[in-house]
PDB file of C-alpha atoms in Angstrom:
ATOM      1  CA  MET A  81    -137.615   1.597 -15.686  1.00  0.00           C
ATOM      2  CA  GLY A  82    -138.446   1.512 -11.949  1.00  0.00           C
ATOM      3  CA  HIS A  83    -141.772  -0.230 -11.756  1.00  0.00           C
ATOM      4  CA  VAL A  84    -145.102  -0.274 -13.556  1.00  0.00           C
ATOM      5  CA  VAL A  85    -148.358  -1.032 -11.745  1.00  0.00           C
ATOM      6  CA  LEU A  86    -151.104  -2.667 -13.796  1.00  0.00           C
ATOM      7  CA  ARG A  87    -154.632  -2.594 -12.426  1.00  0.00           C
ATOM      8  CA  ARG A  88    -158.132  -2.128 -13.712  1.00  0.00           C
ATOM      9  CA  VAL A  89    -159.456   1.385 -13.317  1.00  0.00           C
ATOM     10  CA  SER A  90    -163.024   0.037 -13.297  1.00  0.00           C
ATOM     11  CA  TRP A  91    -162.292  -2.035 -10.180  1.00  0.00           C
ATOM     12  CA  MET A  92    -160.928   0.951  -8.317  1.00  0.00           C
ATOM     13  CA  VAL A  93    -163.985   3.015  -9.263  1.00  0.00           C
ATOM     14  CA  PHE A  94    -166.325   0.165  -8.306  1.00  0.00           C
ATOM     15  CA  CYS A  95    -164.575  -0.389  -4.973  1.00  0.00           C
ATOM     16  CA  TRP A  96    -164.678   3.260  -3.953  1.00  0.00           C
ATOM     17  CA  VAL A  97    -168.294   3.686  -5.075  1.00  0.00           C
ATOM     18  CA  ALA A  98    -169.250   0.508  -3.178  1.00  0.00           C
ATOM     19  CA  ILE A  99    -167.381   1.513  -0.013  1.00  0.00           C
ATOM     20  CA  VAL A 100    -168.761   5.070   0.028  1.00  0.00           C
ATOM     21  CA  GLY A 101    -172.258   3.886  -0.926  1.00  0.00           C
ATOM     22  CA  MET A 102    -172.263   1.157   1.700  1.00  0.00           C
ATOM     23  CA  GLY A 103    -170.855   3.586   4.257  1.00  0.00           C
ATOM     24  CA  ILE A 104    -173.677   6.041   3.691  1.00  0.00           C
ATOM     25  CA  GLY A 105    -176.235   3.230   3.529  1.00  0.00           C
ATOM     26  CA  GLY A 106    -174.777   1.615   6.657  1.00  0.00           C
ATOM     27  CA  ILE A 107    -174.981   4.838   8.648  1.00  0.00           C
ATOM     28  CA  ILE A 108    -178.579   5.375   7.539  1.00  0.00           C
ATOM     29  CA  ALA A 109    -179.439   1.751   8.409  1.00  0.00           C
ATOM     30  CA  VAL A 110    -177.853   1.988  11.880  1.00  0.00           C
ATOM     31  CA  PHE A 111    -179.794   5.181  12.612  1.00  0.00           C
ATOM     32  CA  ALA A 112    -183.048   3.724  11.244  1.00  0.00           C
ATOM     33  CA  VAL A 113    -182.786   0.492  13.236  1.00  0.00           C
ATOM     34  CA  SER A 114    -181.583   2.352  16.344  1.00  0.00           C
ATOM     35  CA  SER A 115    -184.463   4.817  16.229  1.00  0.00           C
ATOM     36  CA  ALA A 116    -187.007   1.998  15.810  1.00  0.00           C
ATOM     37  CA  ASN A 117    -185.524  -0.640  18.141  1.00  0.00           C
ATOM     38  CA  GLY A 118    -182.809   1.136  20.113  1.00  0.00           C
ATOM     39  CA  PHE A 119    -179.055   1.127  19.703  1.00  0.00           C
ATOM     40  CA  ARG A 120    -178.900  -2.341  21.258  1.00  0.00           C
ATOM     41  CA  GLU A 121    -179.955  -3.748  17.885  1.00  0.00           C
ATOM     42  CA  GLY A 122    -178.775  -0.914  15.645  1.00  0.00           C
ATOM     43  CA  TRP A 123    -175.042  -1.346  16.225  1.00  0.00           C
ATOM     44  CA  GLN A 124    -175.079  -4.934  14.933  1.00  0.00           C
ATOM     45  CA  GLY A 125    -174.848  -3.803  11.309  1.00  0.00           C
ATOM     46  CA  ILE A 126    -171.512  -2.063  11.888  1.00  0.00           C
ATOM     47  CA  PRO A 127    -169.329  -5.230  12.032  1.00  0.00           C
ATOM     48  CA  ALA A 128    -171.037  -6.591   8.917  1.00  0.00           C
ATOM     49  CA  PHE A 129    -170.360  -3.348   7.043  1.00  0.00           C
ATOM     50  CA  LEU A 130    -166.717  -3.380   8.138  1.00  0.00           C
ATOM     51  CA  ALA A 131    -166.266  -7.005   7.024  1.00  0.00           C
ATOM     52  CA  ILE A 132    -167.778  -6.276   3.610  1.00  0.00           C
ATOM     53  CA  MET A 133    -165.646  -3.141   3.324  1.00  0.00           C
ATOM     54  CA  GLY A 134    -162.546  -5.233   4.087  1.00  0.00           C
ATOM     55  CA  PHE A 135    -163.520  -7.781   1.438  1.00  0.00           C
ATOM     56  CA  ILE A 136    -164.104  -5.081  -1.181  1.00  0.00           C
ATOM     57  CA  GLY A 137    -160.845  -3.374  -0.192  1.00  0.00           C
ATOM     58  CA  ARG A 138    -158.907  -6.588  -0.805  1.00  0.00           C
ATOM     59  CA  ILE A 139    -160.470  -6.883  -4.264  1.00  0.00           C
ATOM     60  CA  GLY A 140    -159.543  -3.278  -5.052  1.00  0.00           C
ATOM     61  CA  ASN A 141    -155.959  -3.890  -3.906  1.00  0.00           C
ATOM     62  CA  CYS A 142    -155.322  -6.510  -6.614  1.00  0.00           C
ATOM     63  CA  LYS A 143    -152.655  -5.542  -9.136  1.00  0.00           C
ATOM     64  CA  VAL A 144    -149.647  -6.656 -11.110  1.00  0.00           C
ATOM     65  CA  ILE A 145    -146.344  -4.893 -10.436  1.00  0.00           C
ATOM     66  CA  LEU A 146    -143.622  -5.094 -13.067  1.00  0.00           C
ATOM     67  CA  ARG A 147    -140.252  -4.196 -11.548  1.00  0.00           C
ATOM     68  CA  ASP A 148    -136.893  -4.196 -13.312  1.00  0.00           C
ATOM     69  CA  ASP A 149    -135.972  -7.704 -12.176  1.00  0.00           C
ATOM     70  CA  GLU A 150    -139.140  -9.185 -10.669  1.00  0.00           C
ATOM     71  CA  LEU A 151    -142.869  -9.546 -11.019  1.00  0.00           C
ATOM     72  CA  ALA A 152    -145.379  -9.203  -8.175  1.00  0.00           C
ATOM     73  CA  VAL A 153    -148.902 -10.544  -8.655  1.00  0.00           C
ATOM     74  CA  VAL A 154    -151.057  -9.215  -5.812  1.00  0.00           C
ATOM     75  CA  ASN A 155    -154.241 -11.272  -5.395  1.00  0.00           C
ATOM     76  CA  PRO A 156    -156.808 -10.882  -2.572  1.00  0.00           C
ATOM     77  CA  LEU A 157    -155.186 -13.456  -0.262  1.00  0.00           C
ATOM     78  CA  ARG A 158    -151.798 -14.336  -1.760  1.00  0.00           C
ATOM     79  CA  THR A 159    -149.031 -12.267  -3.336  1.00  0.00           C
ATOM     80  CA  TYR A 160    -146.613 -13.984  -5.693  1.00  0.00           C
ATOM     81  CA  ILE A 161    -143.153 -12.494  -6.158  1.00  0.00           C
ATOM     82  CA  LEU A 162    -141.310 -13.972  -9.098  1.00  0.00           C
ATOM     83  CA  PRO A 163    -137.891 -13.190 -10.526  1.00  0.00           C
ATOM     84  CA  LYS A 164    -138.131 -12.064 -14.130  1.00  0.00           C
ATOM     85  CA  SER A 165    -136.038 -15.069 -15.166  1.00  0.00           C
ATOM     86  CA  ALA A 166    -138.682 -17.481 -13.801  1.00  0.00           C
ATOM     87  CA  VAL A 167    -141.417 -16.070 -16.044  1.00  0.00           C
ATOM     88  CA  ARG A 168    -141.506 -17.899 -19.372  1.00  0.00           C
ATOM     89  CA  GLY A 169    -144.497 -16.149 -20.896  1.00  0.00           C
ATOM     90  CA  VAL A 170    -147.727 -14.296 -20.366  1.00  0.00           C
ATOM     91  CA  SER A 171    -151.155 -14.865 -21.890  1.00  0.00           C
ATOM     92  CA  VAL A 172    -154.853 -14.188 -21.528  1.00  0.00           C
ATOM     93  CA  ASN A 173    -157.117 -17.236 -21.465  1.00  0.00           C
ATOM     94  CA  ASP A 174    -160.521 -17.481 -23.175  1.00  0.00           C
ATOM     95  CA  GLY A 175    -162.262 -16.066 -20.107  1.00  0.00           C
ATOM     96  CA  GLY A 176    -160.056 -12.967 -20.107  1.00  0.00           C
ATOM     97  CA  THR A 177    -157.824 -13.933 -17.171  1.00  0.00           C
ATOM     98  CA  LEU A 178    -154.210 -12.741 -17.307  1.00  0.00           C
ATOM     99  CA  ARG A 179    -151.780 -15.506 -16.425  1.00  0.00           C
ATOM    100  CA  PHE A 180    -148.020 -15.760 -16.119  1.00  0.00           C
ATOM    101  CA  HIS A 181    -146.367 -18.999 -17.251  1.00  0.00           C
ATOM    102  CA  LEU A 182    -143.532 -20.501 -15.210  1.00  0.00           C
ATOM    103  CA  ASP A 183    -141.488 -23.666 -15.634  1.00  0.00           C
ATOM    104  CA  ASP A 184    -143.166 -27.099 -15.487  1.00  0.00           C
ATOM    105  CA  ASP A 185    -146.494 -25.810 -16.835  1.00  0.00           C
ATOM    106  CA  ARG A 186    -147.154 -23.859 -13.651  1.00  0.00           C
ATOM    107  CA  LYS A 187    -149.183 -20.690 -14.026  1.00  0.00           C
ATOM    108  CA  ILE A 188    -149.853 -17.733 -11.758  1.00  0.00           C
ATOM    109  CA  TYR A 189    -153.265 -16.205 -12.384  1.00  0.00           C
ATOM    110  CA  SER A 190    -153.884 -12.528 -11.776  1.00  0.00           C
ATOM    111  CA  PHE A 191    -157.137 -11.792  -9.975  1.00  0.00           C
ATOM    112  CA  ALA A 192    -156.728  -8.129 -10.988  1.00  0.00           C
ATOM    113  CA  PHE A 193    -157.296  -9.159 -14.595  1.00  0.00           C
ATOM    114  CA  GLY A 194    -159.685 -12.033 -14.008  1.00  0.00           C
ATOM    115  CA  GLY A 195    -161.916 -11.441 -16.983  1.00  0.00           C
ATOM    116  CA  SER A 196    -165.189  -9.569 -16.901  1.00  0.00           C
ATOM    117  CA  LEU A 197    -168.052  -8.477 -19.095  1.00  0.00           C
ATOM    118  CA  ILE A 198    -166.634  -4.946 -19.277  1.00  0.00           C
ATOM    119  CA  ASP A 199    -163.240  -6.342 -20.303  1.00  0.00           C
ATOM    120  CA  ARG A 200    -164.781  -7.905 -23.393  1.00  0.00           C
ATOM    121  CA  PHE A 201    -165.393  -4.349 -24.657  1.00  0.00           C
ATOM    122  CA  VAL A 202    -162.498  -2.433 -23.076  1.00  0.00           C
ATOM    123  CA  GLY A 203    -159.791  -5.080 -23.455  1.00  0.00           C
ATOM    124  CA  SER A 204    -157.855  -4.228 -20.286  1.00  0.00           C
ATOM    125  CA  SER A 205    -156.536  -7.798 -19.927  1.00  0.00           C
ATOM    126  CA  GLY A 206    -155.130  -7.665 -23.458  1.00  0.00           C
ATOM    127  CA  LYS A 207    -153.501  -4.295 -22.782  1.00  0.00           C
ATOM    128  CA  ALA A 208    -151.978  -5.648 -19.570  1.00  0.00           C
ATOM    129  CA  GLU A 209    -150.734  -8.711 -21.477  1.00  0.00           C
ATOM    130  CA  ARG A 210    -148.982  -6.501 -24.052  1.00  0.00           C
ATOM    131  CA  LYS A 211    -147.334  -4.390 -21.333  1.00  0.00           C
ATOM    132  CA  ALA A 212    -146.212  -7.533 -19.491  1.00  0.00           C
ATOM    133  CA  GLU A 213    -144.816  -9.046 -22.707  1.00  0.00           C
ATOM    134  CA  THR A 214    -142.865  -5.851 -23.380  1.00  0.00           C
ATOM    135  CA  TRP A 215    -141.540  -5.953 -19.801  1.00  0.00           C
ATOM    136  CA  LEU A 216    -140.638  -9.622 -20.175  1.00  0.00           C
ATOM    137  CA  ARG A 217    -138.683  -9.041 -23.409  1.00  0.00           C
ATOM    138  CA  SER A 218    -136.789  -5.999 -22.086  1.00  0.00           C
ATOM    139  CA  ASP A 219    -133.290  -6.771 -20.827  1.00  0.00           C
ATOM    140  CA  ARG A 220    -134.003 -10.512 -21.126  1.00  0.00           C
ATOM    141  CA  ALA A 221    -130.335 -11.418 -21.708  1.00  0.00           C
ATOM    142  CA  GLU A 222    -129.175  -9.566 -18.596  1.00  0.00           C
ATOM    143  CA  SER A 223    -131.854 -11.077 -16.363  1.00  0.00           C
ATOM    144  CA  ALA A 224    -131.111 -14.609 -17.650  1.00  0.00           C
ATOM    145  CA  ALA A 225    -127.421 -14.182 -16.819  1.00  0.00           C
ATOM    146  CA  GLY A 226    -128.064 -13.302 -13.182  1.00  0.00           C
ATOM    147  CA  ALA A 227    -130.904 -15.735 -12.643  1.00  0.00           C
ATOM    148  CA  GLU A 228    -129.278 -18.288 -10.435  1.00  0.00           C
ATOM    149  CA  ALA A 229    -131.117 -19.230  -7.290  1.00  0.00           C
ATOM    150  CA  VAL A 230    -133.926 -16.797  -6.722  1.00  0.00           C
ATOM    151  CA  ALA A 231    -137.016 -18.901  -6.160  1.00  0.00           C
ATOM    152  CA  PRO A 232    -140.568 -17.647  -6.597  1.00  0.00           C
ATOM    153  CA  GLN A 233    -142.182 -16.616  -3.317  1.00  0.00           C
ATOM    154  CA  ALA A 234    -145.796 -16.739  -2.178  1.00  0.00           C
ATOM    155  CA  ARG A 235    -146.831 -14.587   0.764  1.00  0.00           C
ATOM    156  CA  TRP A 236    -150.047 -13.581   2.431  1.00  0.00           C
ATOM    157  CA  THR A 237    -151.263 -10.346   0.888  1.00  0.00           C
ATOM    158  CA  ARG A 238    -151.198  -7.353   3.179  1.00  0.00           C
ATOM    159  CA  CYS A 239    -153.675  -4.550   2.628  1.00  0.00           C
ATOM    160  CA  ALA A 240    -153.604  -2.140   5.561  1.00  0.00           C
ATOM    161  CA  SER A 241    -157.013  -0.538   4.998  1.00  0.00           C
ATOM    162  CA  ALA A 242    -158.821  -3.825   4.340  1.00  0.00           C
ATOM    163  CA  ASP A 243    -157.114  -5.609   7.228  1.00  0.00           C
ATOM    164  CA  ALA A 244    -157.875  -2.688   9.557  1.00  0.00           C
ATOM    165  CA  ALA A 245    -161.555  -2.798   8.560  1.00  0.00           C
ATOM    166  CA  ILE A 246    -161.764  -6.539   9.249  1.00  0.00           C
ATOM    167  CA  VAL A 247    -159.941  -6.272  12.593  1.00  0.00           C
ATOM    168  CA  LEU A 248    -162.105  -3.310  13.592  1.00  0.00           C
ATOM    169  CA  GLY A 249    -165.219  -5.295  12.658  1.00  0.00           C
ATOM    170  CA  VAL A 250    -164.102  -8.192  14.881  1.00  0.00           C
ATOM    171  CA  VAL A 251    -163.314  -5.800  17.756  1.00  0.00           C
ATOM    172  CA  VAL A 252    -166.678  -4.019  17.433  1.00  0.00           C
ATOM    173  CA  ALA A 253    -168.500  -7.371  17.339  1.00  0.00           C
ATOM    174  CA  ALA A 254    -166.614  -8.658  20.406  1.00  0.00           C
ATOM    175  CA  VAL A 255    -167.057  -5.464  22.430  1.00  0.00           C
ATOM    176  CA  GLY A 256    -170.699  -5.224  21.385  1.00  0.00           C
ATOM    177  CA  GLY A 257    -171.337  -8.851  22.317  1.00  0.00           C
ATOM    178  CA  ILE A 258    -169.744  -8.354  25.733  1.00  0.00           C
ATOM    179  CA  TRP A 259    -171.698  -5.108  26.218  1.00  0.00           C
ATOM    180  CA  MET A 260    -174.958  -6.873  25.316  1.00  0.00           C
ATOM    181  CA  ALA A 261    -174.157  -9.753  27.704  1.00  0.00           C
ATOM    182  CA  PHE A 262    -173.517  -7.399  30.636  1.00  0.00           C
ATOM    183  CA  THR A 263    -176.480  -5.111  29.964  1.00  0.00           C
ATOM    184  CA  SER A 264    -179.099  -7.757  29.216  1.00  0.00           C
ATOM    185  CA  SER A 265    -182.081  -7.821  31.481  1.00  0.00           C
TER     186      SER A 265
END
């Protein structure tokens, strides 16, 4: 089977439209403020744009990955990696959020399928639930046999483009602040 990646197409479209739209709007705003008040004030919008771009990028990075023997739930800040044998079930709650049930009534919620107004009409959470249930039932006997001591893991989510935007925003803000301090009159 390899792996199957579940994500909302609408989120990817929204994220790219927002990033491109904010990029164009940010460039126009920097030029407008710079031409009216000088670059000393105009550059200050750049770190804010980069931080927002990083936030939106993390949202767009959310997904559920179904591998042969494990599940990865990638949320904006945390990624949960679970052996298939640890997953007892999958469901969608009343709000449309996809959740994976573990032992002891623990649940892992998927931000990628967190319920939305559009989902009420499209039903992407329900489709993801059906795909995850099919994945969960496939080869269940084999995965239960080799399910000894692999514990679920929680890690910080890495998203290279979003993290780079946030780091670049911090660097631009720091360099700009130092530049303003040394060039103030």
